Short mmCIF file of C-alpha atoms and ligand atoms in Angstrom, two decimals:
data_model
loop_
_atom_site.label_atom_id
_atom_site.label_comp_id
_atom_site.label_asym_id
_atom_site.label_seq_id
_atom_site.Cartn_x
_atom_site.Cartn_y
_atom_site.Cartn_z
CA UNK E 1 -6.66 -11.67 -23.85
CA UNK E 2 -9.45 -14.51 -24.00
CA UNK E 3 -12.80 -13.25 -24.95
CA UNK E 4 -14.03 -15.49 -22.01
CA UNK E 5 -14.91 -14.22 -18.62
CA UNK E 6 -13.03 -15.60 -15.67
CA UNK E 7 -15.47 -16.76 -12.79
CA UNK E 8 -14.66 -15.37 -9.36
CA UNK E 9 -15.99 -16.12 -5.71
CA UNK E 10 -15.46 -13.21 -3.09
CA UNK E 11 -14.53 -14.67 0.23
CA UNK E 12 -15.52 -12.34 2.81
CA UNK E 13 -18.37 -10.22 1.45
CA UNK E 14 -18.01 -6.94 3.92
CA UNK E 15 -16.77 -3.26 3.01
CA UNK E 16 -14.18 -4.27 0.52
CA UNK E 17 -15.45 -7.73 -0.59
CA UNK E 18 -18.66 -5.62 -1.94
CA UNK E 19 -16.11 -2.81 -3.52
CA UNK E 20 -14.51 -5.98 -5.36
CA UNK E 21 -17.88 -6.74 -6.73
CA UNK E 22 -17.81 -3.23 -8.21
CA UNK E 23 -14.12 -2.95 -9.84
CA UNK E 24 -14.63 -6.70 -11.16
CA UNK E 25 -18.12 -5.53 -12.78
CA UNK E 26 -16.26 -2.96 -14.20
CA UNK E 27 -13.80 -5.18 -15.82
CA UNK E 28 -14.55 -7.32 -19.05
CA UNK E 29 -12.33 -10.56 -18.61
CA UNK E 30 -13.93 -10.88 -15.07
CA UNK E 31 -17.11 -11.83 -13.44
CA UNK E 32 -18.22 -12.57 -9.94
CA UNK E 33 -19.89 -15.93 -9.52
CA UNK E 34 -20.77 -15.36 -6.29
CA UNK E 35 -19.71 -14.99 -2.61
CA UNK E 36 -19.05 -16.56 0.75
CA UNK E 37 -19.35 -14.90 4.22
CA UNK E 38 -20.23 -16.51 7.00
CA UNK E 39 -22.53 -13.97 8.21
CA UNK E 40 -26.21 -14.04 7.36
CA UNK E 41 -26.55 -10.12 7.05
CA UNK E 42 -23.26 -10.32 4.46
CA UNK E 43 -25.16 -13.26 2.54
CA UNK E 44 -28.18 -11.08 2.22
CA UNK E 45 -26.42 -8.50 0.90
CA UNK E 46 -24.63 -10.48 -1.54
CA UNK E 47 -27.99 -11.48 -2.90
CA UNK E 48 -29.30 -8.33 -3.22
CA UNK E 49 -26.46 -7.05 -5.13
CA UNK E 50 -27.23 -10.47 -7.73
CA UNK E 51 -24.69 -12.29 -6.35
CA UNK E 52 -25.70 -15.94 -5.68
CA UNK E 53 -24.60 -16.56 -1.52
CA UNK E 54 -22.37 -19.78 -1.00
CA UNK E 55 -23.57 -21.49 1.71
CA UNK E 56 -19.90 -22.60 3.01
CA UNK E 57 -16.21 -22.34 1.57
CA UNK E 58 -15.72 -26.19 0.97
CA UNK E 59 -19.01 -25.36 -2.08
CA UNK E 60 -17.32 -22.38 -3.16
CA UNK E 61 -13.80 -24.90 -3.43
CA UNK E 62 -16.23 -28.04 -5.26
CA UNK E 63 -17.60 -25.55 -7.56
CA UNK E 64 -15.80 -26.48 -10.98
CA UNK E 65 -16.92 -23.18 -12.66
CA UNK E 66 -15.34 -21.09 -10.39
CA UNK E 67 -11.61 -20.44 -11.25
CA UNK E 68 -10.90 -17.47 -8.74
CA UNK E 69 -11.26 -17.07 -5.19
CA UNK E 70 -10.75 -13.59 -3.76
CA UNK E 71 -10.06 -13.27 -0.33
CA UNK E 72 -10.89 -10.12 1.40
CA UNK E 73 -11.80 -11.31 5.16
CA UNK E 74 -9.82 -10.17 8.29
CA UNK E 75 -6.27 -10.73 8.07
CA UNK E 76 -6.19 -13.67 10.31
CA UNK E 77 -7.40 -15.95 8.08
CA UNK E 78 -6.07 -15.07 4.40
CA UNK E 79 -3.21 -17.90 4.41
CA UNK E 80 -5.90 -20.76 5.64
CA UNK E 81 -8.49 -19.63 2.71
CA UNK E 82 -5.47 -19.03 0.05
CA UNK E 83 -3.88 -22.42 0.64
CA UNK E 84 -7.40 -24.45 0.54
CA UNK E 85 -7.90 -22.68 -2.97
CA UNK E 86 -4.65 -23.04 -4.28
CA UNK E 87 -4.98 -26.66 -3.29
CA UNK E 88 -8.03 -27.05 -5.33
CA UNK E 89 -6.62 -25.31 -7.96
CA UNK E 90 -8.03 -21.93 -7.83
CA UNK E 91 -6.22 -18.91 -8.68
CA UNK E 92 -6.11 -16.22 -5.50
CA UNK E 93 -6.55 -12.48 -5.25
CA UNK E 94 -5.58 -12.28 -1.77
CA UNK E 95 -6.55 -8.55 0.27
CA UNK E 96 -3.53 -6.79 1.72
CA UNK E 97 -2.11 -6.93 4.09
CA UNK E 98 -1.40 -10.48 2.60
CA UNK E 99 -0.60 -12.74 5.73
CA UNK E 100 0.19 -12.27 9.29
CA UNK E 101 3.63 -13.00 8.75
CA UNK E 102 5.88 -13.40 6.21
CA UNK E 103 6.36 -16.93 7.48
CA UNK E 104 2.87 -17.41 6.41
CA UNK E 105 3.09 -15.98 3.02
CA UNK E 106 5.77 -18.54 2.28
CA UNK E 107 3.47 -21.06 2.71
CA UNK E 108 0.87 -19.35 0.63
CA UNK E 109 3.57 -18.99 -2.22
CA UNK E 110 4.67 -22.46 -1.73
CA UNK E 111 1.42 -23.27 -2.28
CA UNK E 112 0.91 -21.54 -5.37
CA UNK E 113 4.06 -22.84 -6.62
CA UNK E 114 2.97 -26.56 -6.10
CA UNK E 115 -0.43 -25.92 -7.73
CA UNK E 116 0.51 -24.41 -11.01
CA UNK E 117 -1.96 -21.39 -9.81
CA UNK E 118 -1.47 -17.53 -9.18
CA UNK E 119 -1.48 -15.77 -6.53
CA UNK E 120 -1.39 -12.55 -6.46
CA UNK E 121 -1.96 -9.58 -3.47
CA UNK E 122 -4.32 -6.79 -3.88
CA UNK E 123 -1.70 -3.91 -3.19
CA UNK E 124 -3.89 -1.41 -4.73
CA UNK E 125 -2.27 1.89 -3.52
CA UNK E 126 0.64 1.43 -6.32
CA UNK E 127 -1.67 3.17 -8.51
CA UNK E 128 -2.69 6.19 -6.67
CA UNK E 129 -2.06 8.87 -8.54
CA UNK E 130 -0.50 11.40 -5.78
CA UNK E 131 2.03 7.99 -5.50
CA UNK E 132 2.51 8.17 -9.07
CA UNK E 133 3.42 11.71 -9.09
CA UNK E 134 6.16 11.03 -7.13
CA UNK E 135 7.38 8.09 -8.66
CA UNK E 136 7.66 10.44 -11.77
CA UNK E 137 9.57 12.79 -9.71
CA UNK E 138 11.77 9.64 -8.35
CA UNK E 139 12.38 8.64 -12.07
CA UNK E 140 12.85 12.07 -13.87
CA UNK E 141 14.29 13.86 -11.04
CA UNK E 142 12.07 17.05 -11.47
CA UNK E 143 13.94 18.29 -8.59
CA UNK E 144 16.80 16.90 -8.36
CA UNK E 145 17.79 13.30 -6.99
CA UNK E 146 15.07 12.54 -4.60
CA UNK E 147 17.48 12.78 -0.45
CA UNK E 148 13.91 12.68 1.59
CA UNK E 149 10.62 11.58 1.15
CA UNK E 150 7.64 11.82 4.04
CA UNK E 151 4.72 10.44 3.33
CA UNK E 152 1.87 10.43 5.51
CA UNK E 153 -1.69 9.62 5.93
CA UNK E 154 -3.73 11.27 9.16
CA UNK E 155 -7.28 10.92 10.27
CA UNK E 156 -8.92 11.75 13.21
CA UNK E 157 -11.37 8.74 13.86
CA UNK E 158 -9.50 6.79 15.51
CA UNK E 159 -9.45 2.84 14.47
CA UNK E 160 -11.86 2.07 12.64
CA UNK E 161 -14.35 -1.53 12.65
CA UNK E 162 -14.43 -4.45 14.94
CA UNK E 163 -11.44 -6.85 14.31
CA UNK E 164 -8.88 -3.86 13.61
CA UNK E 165 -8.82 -3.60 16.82
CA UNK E 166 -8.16 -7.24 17.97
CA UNK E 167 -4.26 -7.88 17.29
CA UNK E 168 -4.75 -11.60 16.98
CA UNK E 169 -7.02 -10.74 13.95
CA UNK E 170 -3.89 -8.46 11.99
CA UNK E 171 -5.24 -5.47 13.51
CA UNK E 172 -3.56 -2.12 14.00
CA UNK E 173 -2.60 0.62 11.60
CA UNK E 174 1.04 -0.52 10.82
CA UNK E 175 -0.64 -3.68 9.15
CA UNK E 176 -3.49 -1.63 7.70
CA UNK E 177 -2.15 1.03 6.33
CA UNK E 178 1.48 0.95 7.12
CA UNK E 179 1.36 -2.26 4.93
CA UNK E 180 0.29 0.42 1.38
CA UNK E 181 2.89 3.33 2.70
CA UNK E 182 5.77 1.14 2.47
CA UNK E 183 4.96 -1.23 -0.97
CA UNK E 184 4.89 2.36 -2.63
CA UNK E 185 8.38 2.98 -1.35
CA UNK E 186 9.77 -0.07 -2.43
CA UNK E 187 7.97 -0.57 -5.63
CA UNK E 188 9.34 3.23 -6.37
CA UNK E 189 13.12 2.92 -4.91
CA UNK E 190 15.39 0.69 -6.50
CA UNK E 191 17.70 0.49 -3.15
CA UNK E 192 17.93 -1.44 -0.14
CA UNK E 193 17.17 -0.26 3.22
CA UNK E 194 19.68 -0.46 5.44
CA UNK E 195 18.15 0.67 8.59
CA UNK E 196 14.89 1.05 10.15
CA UNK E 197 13.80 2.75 13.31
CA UNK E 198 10.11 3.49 14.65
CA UNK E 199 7.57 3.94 17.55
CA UNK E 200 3.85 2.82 17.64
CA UNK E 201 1.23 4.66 19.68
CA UNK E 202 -1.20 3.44 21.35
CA UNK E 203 -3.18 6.67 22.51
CA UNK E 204 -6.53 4.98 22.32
CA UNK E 205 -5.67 2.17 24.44
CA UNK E 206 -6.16 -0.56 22.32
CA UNK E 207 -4.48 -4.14 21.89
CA UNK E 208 -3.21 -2.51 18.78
CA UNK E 209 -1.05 0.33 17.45
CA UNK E 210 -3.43 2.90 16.55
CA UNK E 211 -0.68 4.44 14.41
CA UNK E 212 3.09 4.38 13.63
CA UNK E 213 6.44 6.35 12.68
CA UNK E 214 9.04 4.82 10.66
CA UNK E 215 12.61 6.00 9.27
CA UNK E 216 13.69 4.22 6.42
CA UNK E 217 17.40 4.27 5.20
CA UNK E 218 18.13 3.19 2.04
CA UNK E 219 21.51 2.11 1.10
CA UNK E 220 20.93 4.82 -2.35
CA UNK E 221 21.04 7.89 0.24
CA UNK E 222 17.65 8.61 0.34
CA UNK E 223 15.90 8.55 4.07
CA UNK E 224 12.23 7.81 4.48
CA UNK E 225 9.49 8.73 6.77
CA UNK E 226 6.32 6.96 6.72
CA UNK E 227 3.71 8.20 9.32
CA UNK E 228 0.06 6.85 9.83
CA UNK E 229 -2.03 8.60 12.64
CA UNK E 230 -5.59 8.48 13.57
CA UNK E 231 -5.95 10.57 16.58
CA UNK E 232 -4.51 13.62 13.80
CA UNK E 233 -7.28 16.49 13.90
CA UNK E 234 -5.12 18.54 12.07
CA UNK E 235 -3.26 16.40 9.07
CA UNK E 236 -0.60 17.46 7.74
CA UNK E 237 0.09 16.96 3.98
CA UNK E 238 0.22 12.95 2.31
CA UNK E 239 3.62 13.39 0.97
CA UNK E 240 6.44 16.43 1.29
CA UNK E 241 9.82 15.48 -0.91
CA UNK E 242 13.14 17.16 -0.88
CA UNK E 243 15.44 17.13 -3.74
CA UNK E 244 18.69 18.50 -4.39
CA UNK E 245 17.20 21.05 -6.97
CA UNK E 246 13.80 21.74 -4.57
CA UNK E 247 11.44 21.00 -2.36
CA UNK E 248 7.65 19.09 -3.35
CA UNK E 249 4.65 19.01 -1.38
CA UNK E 250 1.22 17.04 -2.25
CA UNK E 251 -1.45 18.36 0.11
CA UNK E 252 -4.14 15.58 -0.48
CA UNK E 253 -5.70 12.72 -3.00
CA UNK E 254 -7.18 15.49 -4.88
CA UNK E 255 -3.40 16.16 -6.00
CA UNK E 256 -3.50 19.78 -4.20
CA UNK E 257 0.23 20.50 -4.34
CA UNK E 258 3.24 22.49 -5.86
CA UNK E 259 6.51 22.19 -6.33
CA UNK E 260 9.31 25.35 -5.69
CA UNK E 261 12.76 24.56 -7.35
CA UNK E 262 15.82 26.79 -7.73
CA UNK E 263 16.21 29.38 -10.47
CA UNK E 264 19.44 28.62 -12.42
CA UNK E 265 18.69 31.29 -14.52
CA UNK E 266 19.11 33.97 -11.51
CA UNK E 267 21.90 35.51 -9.55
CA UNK E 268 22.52 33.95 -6.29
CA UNK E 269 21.67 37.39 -4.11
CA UNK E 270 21.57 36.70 -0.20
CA UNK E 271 17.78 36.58 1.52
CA UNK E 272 17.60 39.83 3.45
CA UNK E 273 17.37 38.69 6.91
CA UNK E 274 13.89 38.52 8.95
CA UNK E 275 12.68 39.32 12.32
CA UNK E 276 11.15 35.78 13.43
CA UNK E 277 9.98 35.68 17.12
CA UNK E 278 11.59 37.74 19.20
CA UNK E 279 14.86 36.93 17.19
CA UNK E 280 16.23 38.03 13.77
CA UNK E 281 17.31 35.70 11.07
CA UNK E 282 19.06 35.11 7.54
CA UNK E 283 18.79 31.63 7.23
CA UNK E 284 15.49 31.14 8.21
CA UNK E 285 13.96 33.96 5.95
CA UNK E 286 12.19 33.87 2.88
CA UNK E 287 14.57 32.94 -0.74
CA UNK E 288 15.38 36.50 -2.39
CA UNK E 289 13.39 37.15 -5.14
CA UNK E 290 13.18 35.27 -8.37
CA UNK E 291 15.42 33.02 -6.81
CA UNK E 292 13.13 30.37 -6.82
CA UNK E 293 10.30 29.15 -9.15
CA UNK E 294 6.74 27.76 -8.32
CA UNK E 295 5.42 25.57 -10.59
CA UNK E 296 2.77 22.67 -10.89
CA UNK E 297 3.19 18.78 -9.87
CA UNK E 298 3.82 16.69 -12.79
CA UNK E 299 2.24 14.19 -14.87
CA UNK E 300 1.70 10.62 -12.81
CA UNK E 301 4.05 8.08 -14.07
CA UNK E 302 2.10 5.09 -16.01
CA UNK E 303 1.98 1.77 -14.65
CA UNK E 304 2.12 -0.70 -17.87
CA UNK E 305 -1.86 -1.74 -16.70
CA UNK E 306 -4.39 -1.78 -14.40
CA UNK E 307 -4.94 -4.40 -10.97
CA UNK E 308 -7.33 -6.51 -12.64
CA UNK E 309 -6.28 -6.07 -16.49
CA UNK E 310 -2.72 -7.47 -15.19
CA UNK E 311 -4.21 -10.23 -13.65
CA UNK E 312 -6.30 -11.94 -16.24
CA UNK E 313 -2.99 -11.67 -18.38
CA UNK E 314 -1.18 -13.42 -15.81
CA UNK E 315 -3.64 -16.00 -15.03
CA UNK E 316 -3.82 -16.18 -19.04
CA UNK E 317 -0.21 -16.61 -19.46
CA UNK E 318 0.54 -13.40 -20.88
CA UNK E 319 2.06 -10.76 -18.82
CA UNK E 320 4.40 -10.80 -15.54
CA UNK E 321 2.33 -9.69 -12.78
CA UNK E 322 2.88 -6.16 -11.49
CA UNK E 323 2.42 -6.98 -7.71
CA UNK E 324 4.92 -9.74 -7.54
CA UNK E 325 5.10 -12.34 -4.82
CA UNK E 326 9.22 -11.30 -4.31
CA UNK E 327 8.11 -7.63 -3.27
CA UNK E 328 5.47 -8.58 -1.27
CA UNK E 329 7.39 -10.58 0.96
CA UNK E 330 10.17 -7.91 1.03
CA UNK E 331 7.66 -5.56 2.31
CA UNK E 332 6.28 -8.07 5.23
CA UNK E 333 10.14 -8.42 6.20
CA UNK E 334 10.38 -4.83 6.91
CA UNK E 335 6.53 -4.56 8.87
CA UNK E 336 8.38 -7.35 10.73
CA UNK E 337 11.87 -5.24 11.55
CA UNK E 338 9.94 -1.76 12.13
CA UNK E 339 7.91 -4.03 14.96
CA UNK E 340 10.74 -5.23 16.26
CA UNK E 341 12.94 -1.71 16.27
CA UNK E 342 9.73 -0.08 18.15
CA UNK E 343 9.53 -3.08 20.49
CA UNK E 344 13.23 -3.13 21.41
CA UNK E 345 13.64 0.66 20.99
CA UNK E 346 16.91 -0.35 18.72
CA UNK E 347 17.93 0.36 14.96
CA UNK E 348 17.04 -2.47 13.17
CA UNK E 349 19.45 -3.62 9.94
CA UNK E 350 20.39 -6.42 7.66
CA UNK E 351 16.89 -7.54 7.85
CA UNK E 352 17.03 -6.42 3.86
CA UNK E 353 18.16 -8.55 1.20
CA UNK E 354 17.50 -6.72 -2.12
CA UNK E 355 20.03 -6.09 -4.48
CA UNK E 356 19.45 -3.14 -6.57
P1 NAD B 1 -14.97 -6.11 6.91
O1 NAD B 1 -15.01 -6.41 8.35
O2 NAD B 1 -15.80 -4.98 6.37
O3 NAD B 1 -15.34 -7.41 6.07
C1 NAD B 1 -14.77 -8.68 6.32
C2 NAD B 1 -15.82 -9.73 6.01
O4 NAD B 1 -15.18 -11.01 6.10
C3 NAD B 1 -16.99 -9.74 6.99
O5 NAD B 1 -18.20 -9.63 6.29
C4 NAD B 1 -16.84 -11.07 7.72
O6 NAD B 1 -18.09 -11.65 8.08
C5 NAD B 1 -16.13 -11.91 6.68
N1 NAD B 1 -15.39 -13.06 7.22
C6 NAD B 1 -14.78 -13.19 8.43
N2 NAD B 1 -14.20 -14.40 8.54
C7 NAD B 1 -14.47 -15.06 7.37
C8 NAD B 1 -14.15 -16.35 6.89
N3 NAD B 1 -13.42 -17.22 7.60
N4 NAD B 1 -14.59 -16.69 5.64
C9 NAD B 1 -15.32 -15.84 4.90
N5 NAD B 1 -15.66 -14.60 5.32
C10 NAD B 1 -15.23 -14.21 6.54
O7 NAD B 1 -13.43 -5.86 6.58
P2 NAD B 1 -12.85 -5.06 5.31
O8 NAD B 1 -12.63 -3.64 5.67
O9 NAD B 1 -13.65 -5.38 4.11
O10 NAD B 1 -11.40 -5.73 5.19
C11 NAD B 1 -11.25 -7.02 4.60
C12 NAD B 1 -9.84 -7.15 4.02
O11 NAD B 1 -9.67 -6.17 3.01
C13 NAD B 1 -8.72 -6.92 5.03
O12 NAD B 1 -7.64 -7.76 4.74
C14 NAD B 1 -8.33 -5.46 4.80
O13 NAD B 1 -7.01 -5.17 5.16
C15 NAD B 1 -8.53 -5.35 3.30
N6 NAD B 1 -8.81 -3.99 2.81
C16 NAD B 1 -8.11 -3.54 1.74
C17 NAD B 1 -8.33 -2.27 1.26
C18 NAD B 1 -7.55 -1.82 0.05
O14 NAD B 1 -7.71 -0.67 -0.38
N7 NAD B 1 -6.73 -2.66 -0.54
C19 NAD B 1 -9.28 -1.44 1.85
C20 NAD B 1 -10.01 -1.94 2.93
C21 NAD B 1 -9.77 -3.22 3.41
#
């Protein structure tokens, strides 16, 4: 890597705009030059933090020493800023989710592709670690080929902000969070889907689903479900994984969790049935003992380098990018089918054209 530091603007200085500043202080190749929001409270902030306020975009776009514009406003707007800087030949960081469409991310790549410049989305959540644990399970199968996988994320404060709640701003939870949930599944699963199915809720009566189910069926055997709630006072755990050797639960971010597996080693003795209810049963009850073993989760699998490490390499000409333009757009495709199974209350296929 270059010893120099690449110059970037933040576009959209609010709650994650200022949590760029931090991650790109924390990184050597990188350095924020400044920032643009149109909001006079946002630009004071900016200055207080030592960040020199833009006073409009087309500045931030004449300003020769700036070679990276980072875009995290609402999602409304992303393609209209990414295009203008690609245009005048920035290189983009663009916030997830990365367009309201995938017919607008095709211009934004298009764009990129004319210009000579990268652009590359923010799609941070690939390296969480309780993701990466089971991505190690995926890969080593610590329990067996991977046949189900629920992953989840519940809160109970309902939608959060201003202009998540506005649909023609990319609002809603599918789009907010939905959008992280289902990269990790297909950076992780090297299959196509072949079906989708889903309802949105709208129990707080906004414009806006407030959260979402989804079944995934990919082509590889393995089903999906991917739930985001925010009306959930009691949450139930971020991922649970079945496997053909065991079962794997991770409670939390804090990586509470455990797996249970079957013991080889022991004789297959049948559970002594259980009064449950007011009924009795054998299937339901408990595995005999020493028929199964407990054990820890595993190491997280590696990713080859970190968000903003990758990117100076790529903008430097020296590494692929990890977040690539090809999965992004996959993963817009299939927001785009799970809105369309929940709105015509049908299974939704052949929207999916990976090949493994
Ligand atoms: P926010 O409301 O806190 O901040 C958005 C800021 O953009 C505001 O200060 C607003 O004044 C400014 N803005 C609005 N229109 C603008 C324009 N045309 N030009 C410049 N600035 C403009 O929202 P947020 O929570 O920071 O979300 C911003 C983006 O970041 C969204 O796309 C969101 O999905 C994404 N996000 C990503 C993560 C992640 O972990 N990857 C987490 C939170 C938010």
């Amino acid at each position: 890597m270059s010893s120099k530091k690449h110059t970037i603007v933040i576009v959209g200085y609010g709650g994650m705009g200022s949590y760029h500043a931090q991650l790109i202080g924390e990184n050597e190749h990188l350095e924020v030059a400044g920032s643009f929001d149109p909001l006079r409270a946002r630009q004071e902030a900016s200055e207080a933090a030592g960040y020199k306020a833009y006073a409009s975009y087309e500045e931030v776009l004449s300003d020769p020493a700036v070679e990276v514009v980072l875009i995290a406003t609402p999602n409304d707007v992303h393609k209209e800023i990414a295009v203008r800087a690609l245009q005048a030949g920035k290189h983009v960081v663009c916030e997830k989710p990365v367009a309201m469409s995938s017919d607008e991310f095709k211009e934004m790549i298009a764009a990129a592709d004319e210009s000579g410049r990268v652009l590359m989305v923010h799609q941070n959540r690939r390296w969480d670690e309780d993701f990466r644990v089971i991505k190690q399970m995926y890969e080593t199968e610590t329990i067996g080929a991977l046949f189900q996988i629920e992953s989840r994320v519940h809160g109970a404060n309902g939608i959060p902000g201003d202009w998540r709640h506005v649909k023609e701003q990319g609002g809603g939870m599918l789009l907010d969070w939905g959008v992280h949930l289902l990269d990790q599944l297909l950076f992780m699963i090297d299959s196509k889907v072949i079906s989708v199915s889903s309802t949105l809720s709208y129990i707080l009566g906004n414009d806006v689903d407030d959260g979402f189910e989804a079944v995934l069926q990919f082509e590889n055997g393995i089903k999906a479900i991917v739930e985001v709630g925010t009306t959930n006072f009691i949450t139930l755990p971020r991922w649970y994984v079945k496997g053909i050797e065991g079962s794997a639960v991770i409670e939390d971010w804090s990586l509470n969790g455990r797996i249970v597996t079957r013991n080889s080693e022991s004789e297959h003795r049948e559970p002594t049935p259980i009064r449950a209810g007011v009924g009795l049963t054998k299937t339901m009850a408990p595995p005999s003992e020493g028929s199964t073993i407990t054990e820890a989760l595993p190491p997280a699998a590696e990713l080859p380098d970190g968000f903003y490490n990758n990117f100076v390499a790529v903008i430097e000409g020296n590494a692929e990018p990890i977040v690539k333009n090809a999965e992004v757009l996959r993963v817009q495709n299939l927001i785009e089918a799970i809105f369309a199974a929940a709105e015509k209350n049908e299974v939704i296929k052949n929207f999916d054209t990976y090949e493994a």
